[in-house]
């Protein structure tokens, strides 16, 4: 048994939730084959939902959020991941209803673990985290539909977010003309430094009355959902594809069928949570290899447990920018 610190969320009054650092013991963790000493985690929109009491993400409190974790296996009954291995864990139930990476230890099933790519240490893997995995999976879906740079520009919505920034850098690295769509005018230079060829305001996707607009994009990687996604579909060239992974602008898509039946547009769903580990491993190895995002890595910011409350609050306001890494040693 080992005592450790965890940033846990408590329901302090009906409907009021508060995070604080608690001392826990590894015997408090759920059963599982692999006990991991977590050195780093990363911050995601879903963590902000869990920390704010969203019962769609977390049913019972107190709870330790953190849908991502990286660190060293310290106890194991798994042949694949013996003590001493370094691993990444993302998705499945981690940080939702299983104590997550905002604690210094997690205990999980071995089939939630991926071996750390040799090019990375734990911090580097958490610069990408679920956001990078999701950006990579989204890019994969678009490429599998045949999207290629010579077909025209590709739009990325929620461009300054954790998923958006990595998506911009991967697509630019693949040679696409990337149009970053963002609500943060002051981040245009940053988005261009990641490789965006053009930055346009979020107002470009204000709901309009027309069923279709002039086709402007060969494809799009959407991270926001809601009305902007419905509007985005109207701007896609015939046969183009749009990947959809998020809901910060809302879970409902008030769209018509016209982009689908008059232009053959494809809407592609992206799930990074429950997919087979082999699909995750494929994207992790690309992110650690030819899809690496050196500019995102250079601009990532580190924080300790005491900074989590403020940082998660910014996600809910749509104010967060880029990749945030939780370093348990800070
Ligand atoms: N499907 C999956 O497996 C999966 C995995 C990871 C994330 N997600 C989802 O993907 C979404 C993005 O995640 P993230 O971690 O990148 O979040 P994030 O860092 O908070 O980024 C979201 C970005 O969306 C924009 N935005 C915020 N509120 C908006 C609004 N009301 N209308 C339009 N745009 C808005 C902002 O960018 P700008 O200011 O630049 O516009 C914001 O930075 C979330 O919904 C998350 O739950 C899904």
Coordinates of N, CA, C and O and ligand atoms in Angstrom, one line a residue, residues 45 130 134 158-163 182-184 202 223-224 245-249 270-272 315 318 320, ligand 1:
X45 N -11.4 18.5 -22.7 CA -12.7 19.0 -22.5 C -13.6 18.1 -21.6 O -14.3 18.5 -20.7
X130 N -5.4 12.3 -25.5 CA -6.6 12.0 -26.2 C -6.8 13.0 -27.4 O -7.3 12.6 -28.4
X134 N -7.3 11.9 -31.1 CA -8.5 12.2 -31.9 C -8.3 12.9 -33.1 O -8.9 12.7 -34.2
X158 N -12.8 25.0 -34.3 CA -12.3 24.9 -32.9 C -10.8 24.9 -33.0 O -10.1 24.1 -32.2
X159 N -10.2 25.7 -34.0 CA -8.8 25.4 -34.4 C -7.8 25.7 -33.2 O -6.8 25.1 -33.2
X160 N -8.2 26.6 -32.3 CA -7.2 26.8 -31.2 C -7.3 25.8 -30.1 O -6.5 25.8 -29.1
X161 N -8.3 24.9 -30.1 CA -8.5 23.9 -29.1 C -7.4 22.8 -29.1 O -6.5 22.8 -30.0
X162 N -7.5 21.9 -28.1 CA -6.5 20.9 -28.0 C -6.5 20.0 -29.2 O -5.4 19.6 -29.8
X163 N -7.7 19.5 -29.7 CA -7.7 18.7 -30.9 C -7.4 19.6 -32.1 O -6.6 19.1 -33.0
X182 N -11.8 29.9 -36.2 CA -11.6 30.1 -34.8 C -12.3 31.3 -34.3 O -12.5 32.3 -35.0
X183 N -12.7 31.3 -33.0 CA -13.4 32.4 -32.4 C -12.4 33.4 -31.7 O -12.8 34.4 -31.2
X184 N -11.1 33.0 -31.8 CA -10.1 33.8 -31.1 C -9.2 34.6 -32.1 O -8.2 34.0 -32.6
X202 N -15.1 32.6 -36.5 CA -16.2 31.6 -36.3 C -17.5 32.1 -36.9 O -18.4 31.3 -37.2
X223 N -14.5 20.0 -34.8 CA -14.3 19.6 -33.4 C -15.4 20.2 -32.6 O -15.4 20.0 -31.4
X224 N -16.4 20.9 -33.2 CA -17.3 21.7 -32.4 C -18.8 21.2 -32.4 O -19.5 21.4 -31.5
X245 N -16.0 15.0 -34.3 CA -15.6 14.4 -33.1 C -16.2 15.1 -31.8 O -16.1 14.5 -30.7
X246 N -16.7 16.3 -31.9 CA -16.9 17.0 -30.7 C -18.3 17.7 -30.6 O -19.1 17.7 -31.6
X247 N -18.5 18.4 -29.5 CA -19.9 18.9 -29.2 C -19.8 20.2 -28.4 O -20.8 20.6 -27.8
X248 N -18.7 20.9 -28.5 CA -18.6 22.2 -27.7 C -19.6 23.2 -28.1 O -20.0 24.0 -27.3
X249 N -20.1 23.2 -29.4 CA -21.1 24.1 -29.8 C -22.5 23.5 -29.7 O -23.5 24.1 -30.1
X270 N -16.1 10.1 -35.4 CA -14.8 9.8 -34.8 C -14.9 9.5 -33.3 O -15.4 10.4 -32.6
X271 N -14.6 8.3 -32.9 CA -14.6 7.9 -31.5 C -13.2 7.5 -31.1 O -12.6 6.6 -31.8
X272 N -12.6 8.1 -30.1 CA -11.3 7.7 -29.7 C -11.3 6.9 -28.4 O -10.2 6.5 -27.9
X315 N -11.7 25.7 -20.2 CA -12.2 24.8 -21.3 C -13.7 25.0 -21.4 O -14.2 25.1 -22.5
X318 N -14.6 27.9 -23.4 CA -14.1 27.9 -24.8 C -12.8 28.8 -24.9 O -12.4 29.2 -26.0
X320 N -9.7 27.9 -23.7 CA -8.4 27.2 -23.6 C -7.7 27.2 -25.0 O -8.4 27.2 -26.0
Ligands
LIG1 N1 -14.9 11.7 -30.1 C1 -13.9 11.6 -29.2 O1 -13.4 10.5 -29.0 C2 -13.3 12.9 -28.7 C3 -12.0 12.9 -28.2 C4 -11.5 14.1 -27.8 C5 -12.3 15.3 -27.8 N2 -13.6 15.1 -28.2 C6 -14.4 16.3 -28.2 O2 -13.9 17.2 -29.1 C7 -14.2 18.6 -28.7 C8 -12.9 19.4 -28.7 O3 -12.1 18.9 -27.7 P1 -10.8 19.8 -27.2 O4 -10.2 19.0 -26.1 O5 -10.1 20.2 -28.4 O6 -11.6 21.0 -26.5 P2 -11.0 22.5 -26.4 O7 -9.5 22.5 -26.2 O8 -11.9 23.2 -25.4 O9 -11.3 23.2 -27.8 C9 -12.5 23.4 -28.3 C10 -12.4 24.7 -29.2 O10 -13.7 24.9 -29.8 C11 -14.0 26.3 -29.9 N3 -15.2 26.5 -29.3 C12 -15.5 26.6 -27.9 N4 -16.8 26.8 -27.7 C13 -17.4 27.0 -28.9 C14 -18.7 27.3 -29.3 N5 -19.7 27.5 -28.4 N6 -18.9 27.4 -30.6 C15 -18.0 27.2 -31.5 N7 -16.7 26.9 -31.2 C16 -16.4 26.8 -29.9 C17 -12.8 27.0 -29.3 O11 -11.8 27.2 -30.3 P3 -11.7 28.6 -31.2 O12 -11.8 29.7 -30.2 O13 -10.4 28.5 -31.9 O14 -12.9 28.6 -32.1 C18 -12.2 26.0 -28.4 O15 -10.9 26.2 -28.1 C19 -14.9 18.4 -27.4 O16 -16.3 18.4 -27.6 C20 -14.5 17.1 -26.9 O17 -15.4 16.5 -26.0 C21 -14.1 14.0 -28.6

